[in-house]
């Protein structure tokens, strides 16, 4: 439903990484539709947001920095970009500032904006993981975030309990890109004599380095136990050549595919998956694909894990998103020393037949689908646009009343 505006809506958007850029782009499309084109965008974003008409304040690559060493080396530039972005927001006096994910950057901008001009409404798209660790961030956010748009259904209750900002569940973006077969649709045994297994070792170089060798061993072990298996490995573009070279020597060689369309086709064909922990587990669950999940920690996380055994500050015993949303350990996951070919194969093999293990997962995915879907079939980008428009209208009403 479009929104009648007396003058064009002025939206300032700040994204700080690739995932936020995709969210921001979809939000821009929905806002343009909701306002019948009467909207002006300024801010910081990447290729997706620029394709929607955003002229960025500075190159997106200036702030998309990963790794502690890289952050330390470029800290002066990052701090300068935070100041530059905050000053631009205050100068523009937009109807609403929307910060998208990447809290280490975007929240610093928001805090500076709130101090310099408290009248500018601030909306945060994607909650920091206060439900895993550092729960005090929720209450701190309430001082500079007027509305939080959550992508996980339990987050509004979490922020309410922790004293965080008013929070609205707008749906996870994968609901717009993945189509599943929840419930009984995938519960039956694979129809082919050669089951199809997805191999998903992660999208980061460190993940692939840690997990790809043991995934190769696991695939070989699975083939020993069940016979021929057709394995498909959707690879992200920047790692595809490296993965191709490494799997060439595997006893059971997967087909490496590239690109979004090939990945979607692989998901349609798959009977089960062996995956790294991450958002991909939610993609698999929404698509109704049973899985086993593995994750290995970096050096810093290993230290934190040891500390957490003494002074508990991490509040979850699983990092698998579908498990957290469901509130149950529906998907088997393996951490650190438990990431072995024998254990992973033992979890995957039952998923390749008509078994209670397979049926339990698929039935859990049906419950997950019910928790995640928005009412009336609304898309997440549309729900997010509605929340942004509500914040902008509230800001305009305050301005008209002399409160801004």
mmCIF file of C-alpha atoms in Angstrom:
data_model
loop_
_atom_site.group_PDB
_atom_site.id
_atom_site.type_symbol
_atom_site.label_atom_id
_atom_site.label_comp_id
_atom_site.label_asym_id
_atom_site.label_seq_id
_atom_site.Cartn_x
_atom_site.Cartn_y
_atom_site.Cartn_z
ATOM 1 C CA UNK A 1 0.000 0.000 0.000
ATOM 2 C CA UNK A 2 1.457 3.364 -1.017
ATOM 3 C CA UNK A 3 1.878 6.246 1.412
ATOM 4 C CA UNK A 4 0.780 9.797 0.585
ATOM 5 C CA UNK A 5 3.553 12.279 1.348
ATOM 6 C CA UNK A 6 3.238 16.060 1.112
ATOM 7 C CA UNK A 7 6.890 16.296 0.152
ATOM 8 C CA UNK A 8 9.445 13.663 -0.871
ATOM 9 C CA UNK A 9 10.703 11.450 1.909
ATOM 10 C CA UNK A 10 14.371 12.054 2.776
ATOM 11 C CA UNK A 11 16.027 8.822 3.916
ATOM 12 C CA UNK A 12 19.660 8.615 4.970
ATOM 13 C CA UNK A 13 20.963 5.018 4.808
ATOM 14 C CA UNK A 14 24.227 3.663 6.177
ATOM 15 C CA UNK A 15 25.303 0.075 5.498
ATOM 16 C CA UNK A 16 28.700 -1.247 6.504
ATOM 17 C CA UNK A 17 29.162 -4.613 4.785
ATOM 18 C CA UNK A 18 27.942 -6.652 1.819
ATOM 19 C CA UNK A 19 24.975 -8.239 3.604
ATOM 20 C CA UNK A 20 23.810 -4.820 4.766
ATOM 21 C CA UNK A 21 24.180 -3.486 1.233
ATOM 22 C CA UNK A 22 21.783 -6.180 -0.033
ATOM 23 C CA UNK A 23 19.296 -5.419 2.743
ATOM 24 C CA UNK A 24 19.568 -1.707 2.073
ATOM 25 C CA UNK A 25 18.974 -2.195 -1.642
ATOM 26 C CA UNK A 26 15.822 -4.237 -1.072
ATOM 27 C CA UNK A 27 14.600 -1.658 1.451
ATOM 28 C CA UNK A 28 15.158 1.161 -1.061
ATOM 29 C CA UNK A 29 13.109 -0.707 -3.670
ATOM 30 C CA UNK A 30 10.251 -1.237 -1.203
ATOM 31 C CA UNK A 31 10.334 2.386 0.001
ATOM 32 C CA UNK A 32 10.201 3.642 -3.560
ATOM 33 C CA UNK A 33 7.150 1.464 -4.198
ATOM 34 C CA UNK A 34 5.465 2.493 -0.943
ATOM 35 C CA UNK A 35 5.953 6.212 -1.675
ATOM 36 C CA UNK A 36 5.236 5.992 -5.423
ATOM 37 C CA UNK A 37 8.753 7.240 -6.060
ATOM 38 C CA UNK A 38 8.542 10.263 -3.770
ATOM 39 C CA UNK A 39 11.714 9.441 -1.851
ATOM 40 C CA UNK A 40 15.292 10.725 -1.894
ATOM 41 C CA UNK A 41 18.173 8.531 -0.717
ATOM 42 C CA UNK A 42 21.582 9.618 0.548
ATOM 43 C CA UNK A 43 24.211 7.816 2.566
ATOM 44 C CA UNK A 44 26.714 4.969 2.447
ATOM 45 C CA UNK A 45 26.302 1.696 0.580
ATOM 46 C CA UNK A 46 27.726 -0.692 -1.963
ATOM 47 C CA UNK A 47 26.841 -1.854 -5.450
ATOM 48 C CA UNK A 48 23.301 -2.983 -4.659
ATOM 49 C CA UNK A 49 22.305 0.299 -3.026
ATOM 50 C CA UNK A 50 24.084 2.329 -5.686
ATOM 51 C CA UNK A 51 22.129 0.454 -8.343
ATOM 52 C CA UNK A 52 18.994 1.763 -6.591
ATOM 53 C CA UNK A 53 20.173 5.349 -6.979
ATOM 54 C CA UNK A 54 22.322 5.943 -3.906
ATOM 55 C CA UNK A 55 25.284 8.267 -4.432
ATOM 56 C CA UNK A 56 27.660 7.217 -1.637
ATOM 57 C CA UNK A 57 29.518 9.692 0.524
ATOM 58 C CA UNK A 58 32.714 7.671 0.076
ATOM 59 C CA UNK A 59 33.801 4.325 -1.417
ATOM 60 C CA UNK A 60 32.140 1.368 0.279
ATOM 61 C CA UNK A 61 35.495 -0.431 0.367
ATOM 62 C CA UNK A 62 36.758 2.157 2.866
ATOM 63 C CA UNK A 63 34.676 0.560 5.628
ATOM 64 C CA UNK A 64 34.216 -3.074 4.558
ATOM 65 C CA UNK A 65 37.262 -4.239 6.492
ATOM 66 C CA UNK A 66 37.549 -7.766 7.906
ATOM 67 C CA UNK A 67 40.075 -9.113 10.380
ATOM 68 C CA UNK A 68 41.631 -7.519 13.442
ATOM 69 C CA UNK A 69 44.941 -6.750 11.691
ATOM 70 C CA UNK A 70 43.212 -4.938 8.827
ATOM 71 C CA UNK A 71 41.035 -2.945 11.237
ATOM 72 C CA UNK A 72 44.061 -1.832 13.271
ATOM 73 C CA UNK A 73 45.951 -0.763 10.145
ATOM 74 C CA UNK A 74 43.027 1.265 8.836
ATOM 75 C CA UNK A 75 41.666 2.541 12.140
ATOM 76 C CA UNK A 76 42.422 6.247 11.450
ATOM 77 C CA UNK A 77 40.522 6.055 8.158
ATOM 78 C CA UNK A 78 37.597 4.209 9.760
ATOM 79 C CA UNK A 79 37.315 6.806 12.529
ATOM 80 C CA UNK A 80 37.428 9.589 9.955
ATOM 81 C CA UNK A 81 34.655 7.947 7.940
ATOM 82 C CA UNK A 82 32.511 7.611 11.086
ATOM 83 C CA UNK A 83 32.902 11.352 11.732
ATOM 84 C CA UNK A 84 32.241 12.169 8.078
ATOM 85 C CA UNK A 85 29.075 10.080 7.966
ATOM 86 C CA UNK A 86 27.702 11.528 11.212
ATOM 87 C CA UNK A 87 28.390 15.095 10.071
ATOM 88 C CA UNK A 88 26.638 14.426 6.750
ATOM 89 C CA UNK A 89 23.544 13.090 8.511
ATOM 90 C CA UNK A 90 23.315 16.093 10.809
ATOM 91 C CA UNK A 91 23.787 18.478 7.881
ATOM 92 C CA UNK A 92 21.101 16.708 5.820
ATOM 93 C CA UNK A 93 18.539 16.542 8.668
ATOM 94 C CA UNK A 94 16.735 13.608 7.012
ATOM 95 C CA UNK A 95 13.254 12.418 7.884
ATOM 96 C CA UNK A 96 14.903 9.241 9.158
ATOM 97 C CA UNK A 97 18.358 7.697 9.488
ATOM 98 C CA UNK A 98 18.457 3.953 8.809
ATOM 99 C CA UNK A 99 21.580 2.076 9.924
ATOM 100 C CA UNK A 100 21.925 -1.416 8.482
ATOM 101 C CA UNK A 101 23.834 -4.155 10.331
ATOM 102 C CA UNK A 102 27.644 -3.763 10.848
ATOM 103 C CA UNK A 103 27.187 -2.339 14.376
ATOM 104 C CA UNK A 104 30.880 -1.627 14.935
ATOM 105 C CA UNK A 105 30.584 1.094 12.295
ATOM 106 C CA UNK A 106 26.925 2.051 12.006
ATOM 107 C CA UNK A 107 26.215 2.299 15.737
ATOM 108 C CA UNK A 108 29.159 4.631 16.246
ATOM 109 C CA UNK A 109 27.690 6.882 13.575
ATOM 110 C CA UNK A 110 24.254 6.711 15.204
ATOM 111 C CA UNK A 111 25.592 7.644 18.630
ATOM 112 C CA UNK A 112 27.349 10.701 17.225
ATOM 113 C CA UNK A 113 24.196 11.749 15.359
ATOM 114 C CA UNK A 114 22.056 11.383 18.480
ATOM 115 C CA UNK A 115 24.453 13.553 20.497
ATOM 116 C CA UNK A 116 24.640 16.266 17.827
ATOM 117 C CA UNK A 117 20.959 16.317 16.797
ATOM 118 C CA UNK A 118 18.599 14.276 19.013
ATOM 119 C CA UNK A 119 15.642 15.191 16.806
ATOM 120 C CA UNK A 120 16.619 12.903 13.898
ATOM 121 C CA UNK A 121 14.725 9.556 14.100
ATOM 122 C CA UNK A 122 17.094 6.574 13.978
ATOM 123 C CA UNK A 123 16.048 3.097 12.827
ATOM 124 C CA UNK A 124 18.375 0.109 13.119
ATOM 125 C CA UNK A 125 17.938 -2.742 10.633
ATOM 126 C CA UNK A 126 19.287 -6.037 12.109
ATOM 127 C CA UNK A 127 19.914 -6.491 15.812
ATOM 128 C CA UNK A 128 23.353 -7.195 17.231
ATOM 129 C CA UNK A 129 23.479 -10.663 18.786
ATOM 130 C CA UNK A 130 22.617 -9.460 22.288
ATOM 131 C CA UNK A 131 20.883 -12.825 22.812
ATOM 132 C CA UNK A 132 24.248 -14.603 22.553
ATOM 133 C CA UNK A 133 26.622 -12.278 24.348
ATOM 134 C CA UNK A 134 27.005 -8.742 25.718
ATOM 135 C CA UNK A 135 23.295 -8.374 26.555
ATOM 136 C CA UNK A 136 23.979 -4.925 28.008
ATOM 137 C CA UNK A 137 24.168 -3.597 24.450
ATOM 138 C CA UNK A 138 20.380 -3.791 24.243
ATOM 139 C CA UNK A 139 19.808 -1.199 26.972
ATOM 140 C CA UNK A 140 22.626 0.971 25.601
ATOM 141 C CA UNK A 141 20.978 0.963 22.157
ATOM 142 C CA UNK A 142 17.749 2.333 23.584
ATOM 143 C CA UNK A 143 19.502 5.690 24.072
ATOM 144 C CA UNK A 144 20.166 6.226 20.351
ATOM 145 C CA UNK A 145 17.870 3.848 18.419
ATOM 146 C CA UNK A 146 14.182 4.752 18.150
ATOM 147 C CA UNK A 147 13.062 1.600 16.328
ATOM 148 C CA UNK A 148 14.834 -1.706 15.794
ATOM 149 C CA UNK A 149 13.843 -3.900 12.852
ATOM 150 C CA UNK A 150 14.585 -7.511 13.813
ATOM 151 C CA UNK A 151 15.187 -10.316 11.318
ATOM 152 C CA UNK A 152 14.726 -13.152 13.835
ATOM 153 C CA UNK A 153 11.293 -13.753 15.390
ATOM 154 C CA UNK A 154 12.424 -14.051 19.015
ATOM 155 C CA UNK A 155 14.347 -10.759 19.060
ATOM 156 C CA UNK A 156 11.447 -8.437 20.008
ATOM 157 C CA UNK A 157 10.936 -10.406 23.222
ATOM 158 C CA UNK A 158 14.675 -10.419 23.914
ATOM 159 C CA UNK A 159 14.939 -6.633 23.611
ATOM 160 C CA UNK A 160 11.819 -6.123 25.689
ATOM 161 C CA UNK A 161 13.311 -8.264 28.442
ATOM 162 C CA UNK A 162 16.736 -6.574 28.259
ATOM 163 C CA UNK A 163 15.443 -3.002 28.101
ATOM 164 C CA UNK A 164 16.356 -2.483 24.459
ATOM 165 C CA UNK A 165 14.680 -0.179 21.938
ATOM 166 C CA UNK A 166 11.131 -0.835 20.630
ATOM 167 C CA UNK A 167 11.570 -3.764 18.260
ATOM 168 C CA UNK A 168 9.526 -4.996 15.302
ATOM 169 C CA UNK A 169 10.032 -8.352 13.598
ATOM 170 C CA UNK A 170 10.153 -7.649 9.862
ATOM 171 C CA UNK A 171 11.190 -11.092 8.651
ATOM 172 C CA UNK A 172 14.506 -12.531 7.579
ATOM 173 C CA UNK A 173 15.680 -11.575 4.057
ATOM 174 C CA UNK A 174 16.084 -15.204 3.037
ATOM 175 C CA UNK A 175 12.276 -15.427 3.034
ATOM 176 C CA UNK A 176 12.409 -13.362 -0.166
ATOM 177 C CA UNK A 177 15.079 -15.477 -1.844
ATOM 178 C CA UNK A 178 14.511 -19.074 -0.699
ATOM 179 C CA UNK A 179 11.440 -21.200 -1.245
ATOM 180 C CA UNK A 180 11.122 -24.248 0.935
ATOM 181 C CA UNK A 181 9.109 -27.407 1.150
ATOM 182 C CA UNK A 182 8.345 -27.485 4.877
ATOM 183 C CA UNK A 183 6.572 -30.233 6.747
ATOM 184 C CA UNK A 184 6.131 -33.610 5.166
ATOM 185 C CA UNK A 185 7.120 -32.571 1.643
ATOM 186 C CA UNK A 186 10.772 -33.624 2.059
ATOM 187 C CA UNK A 187 10.269 -36.156 4.824
ATOM 188 C CA UNK A 188 10.239 -39.190 2.538
ATOM 189 C CA UNK A 189 13.430 -41.003 1.579
ATOM 190 C CA UNK A 190 15.320 -39.702 -1.484
ATOM 191 C CA UNK A 191 13.731 -41.114 -4.622
ATOM 192 C CA UNK A 192 17.042 -41.590 -6.443
ATOM 193 C CA UNK A 193 19.340 -44.539 -5.839
ATOM 194 C CA UNK A 194 22.131 -41.967 -5.691
ATOM 195 C CA UNK A 195 21.216 -39.385 -3.022
ATOM 196 C CA UNK A 196 22.253 -35.764 -3.504
ATOM 197 C CA UNK A 197 24.320 -34.198 -0.729
ATOM 198 C CA UNK A 198 25.143 -30.505 -0.494
ATOM 199 C CA UNK A 199 28.619 -29.628 0.774
ATOM 200 C CA UNK A 200 28.701 -26.107 2.217
ATOM 201 C CA UNK A 201 32.080 -25.275 3.803
ATOM 202 C CA UNK A 202 31.370 -21.566 4.342
ATOM 203 C CA UNK A 203 31.846 -18.274 2.555
ATOM 204 C CA UNK A 204 34.969 -17.057 4.345
ATOM 205 C CA UNK A 205 38.501 -18.144 3.595
ATOM 206 C CA UNK A 206 39.148 -19.113 7.220
ATOM 207 C CA UNK A 207 36.026 -21.312 7.328
ATOM 208 C CA UNK A 208 36.951 -23.108 4.121
ATOM 209 C CA UNK A 209 40.513 -23.659 5.314
ATOM 210 C CA UNK A 210 39.284 -25.177 8.579
ATOM 211 C CA UNK A 211 36.400 -27.291 7.290
ATOM 212 C CA UNK A 212 37.016 -28.312 3.685
ATOM 213 C CA UNK A 213 39.565 -31.091 4.431
ATOM 214 C CA UNK A 214 37.360 -32.781 7.041
ATOM 215 C CA UNK A 215 34.323 -32.389 4.780
ATOM 216 C CA UNK A 216 36.240 -34.282 2.091
ATOM 217 C CA UNK A 217 37.006 -37.070 4.554
ATOM 218 C CA UNK A 218 33.376 -37.104 5.662
ATOM 219 C CA UNK A 219 32.092 -37.418 2.113
ATOM 220 C CA UNK A 220 34.367 -40.405 1.526
ATOM 221 C CA UNK A 221 33.164 -42.012 4.756
ATOM 222 C CA UNK A 222 29.521 -41.456 3.802
ATOM 223 C CA UNK A 223 30.092 -43.123 0.431
ATOM 224 C CA UNK A 224 31.630 -46.130 2.213
ATOM 225 C CA UNK A 225 28.531 -46.495 4.361
ATOM 226 C CA UNK A 226 25.714 -45.854 1.838
ATOM 227 C CA UNK A 227 27.258 -46.366 -1.585
ATOM 228 C CA UNK A 228 27.364 -43.819 -4.436
ATOM 229 C CA UNK A 229 26.521 -40.224 -3.447
ATOM 230 C CA UNK A 230 26.201 -37.249 -5.777
ATOM 231 C CA UNK A 231 27.783 -34.300 -3.990
ATOM 232 C CA UNK A 232 27.301 -30.682 -5.031
ATOM 233 C CA UNK A 233 29.381 -27.849 -3.603
ATOM 234 C CA UNK A 234 28.042 -24.323 -4.271
ATOM 235 C CA UNK A 235 31.107 -22.057 -3.982
ATOM 236 C CA UNK A 236 31.238 -18.306 -3.516
ATOM 237 C CA UNK A 237 32.978 -16.668 -6.454
ATOM 238 C CA UNK A 238 36.128 -15.458 -4.674
ATOM 239 C CA UNK A 239 36.871 -18.952 -3.304
ATOM 240 C CA UNK A 240 35.676 -21.121 -6.199
ATOM 241 C CA UNK A 241 39.045 -21.625 -7.931
ATOM 242 C CA UNK A 242 40.740 -22.538 -4.676
ATOM 243 C CA UNK A 243 37.980 -25.000 -3.792
ATOM 244 C CA UNK A 244 38.071 -26.569 -7.272
ATOM 245 C CA UNK A 245 41.789 -27.221 -6.883
ATOM 246 C CA UNK A 246 41.442 -28.743 -3.425
ATOM 247 C CA UNK A 247 38.521 -31.082 -4.132
ATOM 248 C CA UNK A 248 40.206 -32.403 -7.267
ATOM 249 C CA UNK A 249 42.108 -34.842 -5.056
ATOM 250 C CA UNK A 250 39.181 -36.047 -2.956
ATOM 251 C CA UNK A 251 38.288 -39.772 -3.105
ATOM 252 C CA UNK A 252 34.687 -38.720 -3.810
ATOM 253 C CA UNK A 253 34.760 -35.561 -5.877
ATOM 254 C CA UNK A 254 31.846 -33.117 -5.629
ATOM 255 C CA UNK A 255 30.588 -31.000 -8.484
ATOM 256 C CA UNK A 256 31.565 -27.393 -7.736
ATOM 257 C CA UNK A 257 28.966 -24.899 -8.947
ATOM 258 C CA UNK A 258 29.100 -21.120 -9.031
ATOM 259 C CA UNK A 259 26.558 -18.353 -8.990
ATOM 260 C CA UNK A 260 23.157 -17.760 -7.435
ATOM 261 C CA UNK A 261 21.142 -19.680 -10.031
ATOM 262 C CA UNK A 262 23.345 -22.778 -9.732
ATOM 263 C CA UNK A 263 23.118 -22.650 -5.943
ATOM 264 C CA UNK A 264 19.323 -22.432 -6.054
ATOM 265 C CA UNK A 265 19.186 -25.397 -8.433
ATOM 266 C CA UNK A 266 21.442 -27.388 -6.105
ATOM 267 C CA UNK A 267 19.114 -26.613 -3.193
ATOM 268 C CA UNK A 268 16.146 -27.869 -5.221
ATOM 269 C CA UNK A 269 17.923 -31.154 -5.962
ATOM 270 C CA UNK A 270 19.443 -31.786 -2.540
ATOM 271 C CA UNK A 271 18.354 -34.542 -0.185
ATOM 272 C CA UNK A 272 20.571 -33.454 2.719
ATOM 273 C CA UNK A 273 23.480 -31.152 3.526
ATOM 274 C CA UNK A 274 26.755 -30.960 5.411
ATOM 275 C CA UNK A 275 27.236 -27.309 6.280
ATOM 276 C CA UNK A 276 29.341 -24.791 8.119
ATOM 277 C CA UNK A 277 27.504 -22.857 10.791
ATOM 278 C CA UNK A 278 26.041 -19.569 9.564
ATOM 279 C CA UNK A 279 23.121 -18.047 7.723
ATOM 280 C CA UNK A 280 23.228 -20.938 5.255
ATOM 281 C CA UNK A 281 21.711 -23.182 7.931
ATOM 282 C CA UNK A 282 18.632 -20.968 7.900
ATOM 283 C CA UNK A 283 18.547 -21.127 4.100
ATOM 284 C CA UNK A 284 18.633 -24.911 4.281
ATOM 285 C CA UNK A 285 15.930 -25.063 6.943
ATOM 286 C CA UNK A 286 13.615 -22.714 5.037
ATOM 287 C CA UNK A 287 14.206 -24.910 1.974
ATOM 288 C CA UNK A 288 13.357 -28.024 4.008
ATOM 289 C CA UNK A 289 16.773 -29.683 3.627
ATOM 290 C CA UNK A 290 17.955 -31.835 6.575
ATOM 291 C CA UNK A 291 21.529 -31.156 7.640
ATOM 292 C CA UNK A 292 24.442 -31.690 9.975
ATOM 293 C CA UNK A 293 26.415 -28.601 10.959
ATOM 294 C CA UNK A 294 30.064 -28.103 11.866
ATOM 295 C CA UNK A 295 31.994 -25.107 13.093
ATOM 296 C CA UNK A 296 35.532 -24.405 14.168
ATOM 297 C CA UNK A 297 36.565 -21.337 16.103
ATOM 298 C CA UNK A 298 39.269 -18.783 15.413
ATOM 299 C CA UNK A 299 42.006 -18.129 17.971
ATOM 300 C CA UNK A 300 40.115 -15.351 19.761
ATOM 301 C CA UNK A 301 36.916 -17.399 19.944
ATOM 302 C CA UNK A 302 38.824 -20.351 21.407
ATOM 303 C CA UNK A 303 40.070 -18.157 24.234
ATOM 304 C CA UNK A 304 36.557 -16.804 24.814
ATOM 305 C CA UNK A 305 35.226 -20.360 24.877
ATOM 306 C CA UNK A 306 37.655 -21.262 27.641
ATOM 307 C CA UNK A 307 36.774 -18.134 29.620
ATOM 308 C CA UNK A 308 33.061 -18.862 29.162
ATOM 309 C CA UNK A 309 33.517 -22.196 30.921
ATOM 310 C CA UNK A 310 34.573 -20.277 34.032
ATOM 311 C CA UNK A 311 32.591 -17.026 33.726
ATOM 312 C CA UNK A 312 29.533 -17.640 31.573
ATOM 313 C CA UNK A 313 28.784 -14.777 29.182
ATOM 314 C CA UNK A 314 27.650 -16.667 26.079
ATOM 315 C CA UNK A 315 24.024 -17.643 26.589
ATOM 316 C CA UNK A 316 23.524 -20.388 23.996
ATOM 317 C CA UNK A 317 24.829 -23.923 23.682
ATOM 318 C CA UNK A 318 24.347 -23.960 19.895
ATOM 319 C CA UNK A 319 25.280 -21.511 17.170
ATOM 320 C CA UNK A 320 22.818 -22.996 14.667
ATOM 321 C CA UNK A 321 20.185 -20.353 13.944
ATOM 322 C CA UNK A 322 17.252 -22.726 13.298
ATOM 323 C CA UNK A 323 17.920 -24.417 16.645
ATOM 324 C CA UNK A 324 17.937 -21.064 18.429
ATOM 325 C CA UNK A 325 14.701 -19.937 16.762
ATOM 326 C CA UNK A 326 12.985 -23.254 17.490
ATOM 327 C CA UNK A 327 14.247 -23.419 21.048
ATOM 328 C CA UNK A 328 15.274 -27.039 20.533
ATOM 329 C CA UNK A 329 18.268 -29.000 19.298
ATOM 330 C CA UNK A 330 16.618 -30.195 16.096
ATOM 331 C CA UNK A 331 19.793 -30.060 13.982
ATOM 332 C CA UNK A 332 22.939 -31.906 15.105
ATOM 333 C CA UNK A 333 25.945 -29.602 15.371
ATOM 334 C CA UNK A 334 29.589 -30.332 16.015
ATOM 335 C CA UNK A 335 32.152 -27.941 17.473
ATOM 336 C CA UNK A 336 35.958 -28.015 17.449
ATOM 337 C CA UNK A 337 37.262 -31.432 18.545
ATOM 338 C CA UNK A 338 33.936 -33.079 17.599
ATOM 339 C CA UNK A 339 34.349 -32.077 13.959
ATOM 340 C CA UNK A 340 35.542 -35.460 12.703
ATOM 341 C CA UNK A 341 34.682 -37.497 9.639
ATOM 342 C CA UNK A 342 33.304 -40.330 11.748
ATOM 343 C CA UNK A 343 30.949 -38.138 13.776
ATOM 344 C CA UNK A 344 29.806 -36.019 10.841
ATOM 345 C CA UNK A 345 29.158 -39.079 8.667
ATOM 346 C CA UNK A 346 27.235 -40.643 11.528
ATOM 347 C CA UNK A 347 24.915 -37.637 11.573
ATOM 348 C CA UNK A 348 24.504 -37.304 7.798
ATOM 349 C CA UNK A 349 23.909 -40.946 6.819
ATOM 350 C CA UNK A 350 20.497 -41.220 8.554
ATOM 351 C CA UNK A 351 19.387 -38.091 6.686
ATOM 352 C CA UNK A 352 19.831 -39.877 3.361
ATOM 353 C CA UNK A 353 17.120 -42.449 4.078
ATOM 354 C CA UNK A 354 13.546 -42.679 5.312
ATOM 355 C CA UNK A 355 14.481 -42.458 8.982
ATOM 356 C CA UNK A 356 13.176 -40.889 12.206
ATOM 357 C CA UNK A 357 16.190 -38.533 12.192
ATOM 358 C CA UNK A 358 15.261 -37.181 8.777
ATOM 359 C CA UNK A 359 11.568 -36.901 9.617
ATOM 360 C CA UNK A 360 12.230 -35.080 12.900
ATOM 361 C CA UNK A 361 14.254 -32.401 11.166
ATOM 362 C CA UNK A 362 11.804 -31.814 8.365
ATOM 363 C CA UNK A 363 8.888 -31.620 10.788
ATOM 364 C CA UNK A 364 10.886 -29.104 12.855
ATOM 365 C CA UNK A 365 11.363 -27.022 9.705
ATOM 366 C CA UNK A 366 7.579 -26.814 9.333
ATOM 367 C CA UNK A 367 7.384 -25.295 12.818
ATOM 368 C CA UNK A 368 10.230 -22.947 11.926
ATOM 369 C CA UNK A 369 8.370 -21.817 8.822
ATOM 370 C CA UNK A 370 5.353 -20.945 10.959
ATOM 371 C CA UNK A 371 7.513 -18.898 13.313
ATOM 372 C CA UNK A 372 9.307 -16.966 10.600
ATOM 373 C CA UNK A 373 6.621 -16.171 8.030
ATOM 374 C CA UNK A 374 5.012 -12.746 8.192
ATOM 375 C CA UNK A 375 1.215 -12.312 8.300
ATOM 376 C CA UNK A 376 -0.651 -12.097 4.993
ATOM 377 C CA UNK A 377 2.407 -13.201 3.042
ATOM 378 C CA UNK A 378 4.193 -9.860 3.406
ATOM 379 C CA UNK A 379 7.805 -9.685 2.241
ATOM 380 C CA UNK A 380 10.529 -8.667 4.701
ATOM 381 C CA UNK A 381 11.573 -5.655 2.622
ATOM 382 C CA UNK A 382 7.965 -4.456 2.591
ATOM 383 C CA UNK A 383 7.590 -4.867 6.356
ATOM 384 C CA UNK A 384 10.885 -3.030 6.864
ATOM 385 C CA UNK A 385 9.733 -0.201 4.594
ATOM 386 C CA UNK A 386 6.528 0.152 6.609
ATOM 387 C CA UNK A 387 8.521 0.415 9.850
ATOM 388 C CA UNK A 388 10.804 3.074 8.352
ATOM 389 C CA UNK A 389 7.810 5.060 7.079
ATOM 390 C CA UNK A 390 6.193 4.891 10.503
ATOM 391 C CA UNK A 391 9.368 6.325 12.089
ATOM 392 C CA UNK A 392 9.576 9.041 9.437
ATOM 393 C CA UNK A 393 5.923 10.025 9.926
ATOM 394 C CA UNK A 394 6.461 10.207 13.692
ATOM 395 C CA UNK A 395 9.425 12.490 13.090
ATOM 396 C CA UNK A 396 7.409 14.748 10.820
ATOM 397 C CA UNK A 397 4.599 14.946 13.366
ATOM 398 C CA UNK A 398 7.131 15.963 16.034
ATOM 399 C CA UNK A 399 8.548 18.592 13.685
ATOM 400 C CA UNK A 400 5.069 20.001 13.008
ATOM 401 C CA UNK A 401 4.413 20.145 16.736
ATOM 402 C CA UNK A 402 7.635 22.064 17.307
ATOM 403 C CA UNK A 403 9.381 19.189 19.042
ATOM 404 C CA UNK A 404 12.122 18.909 16.419
#
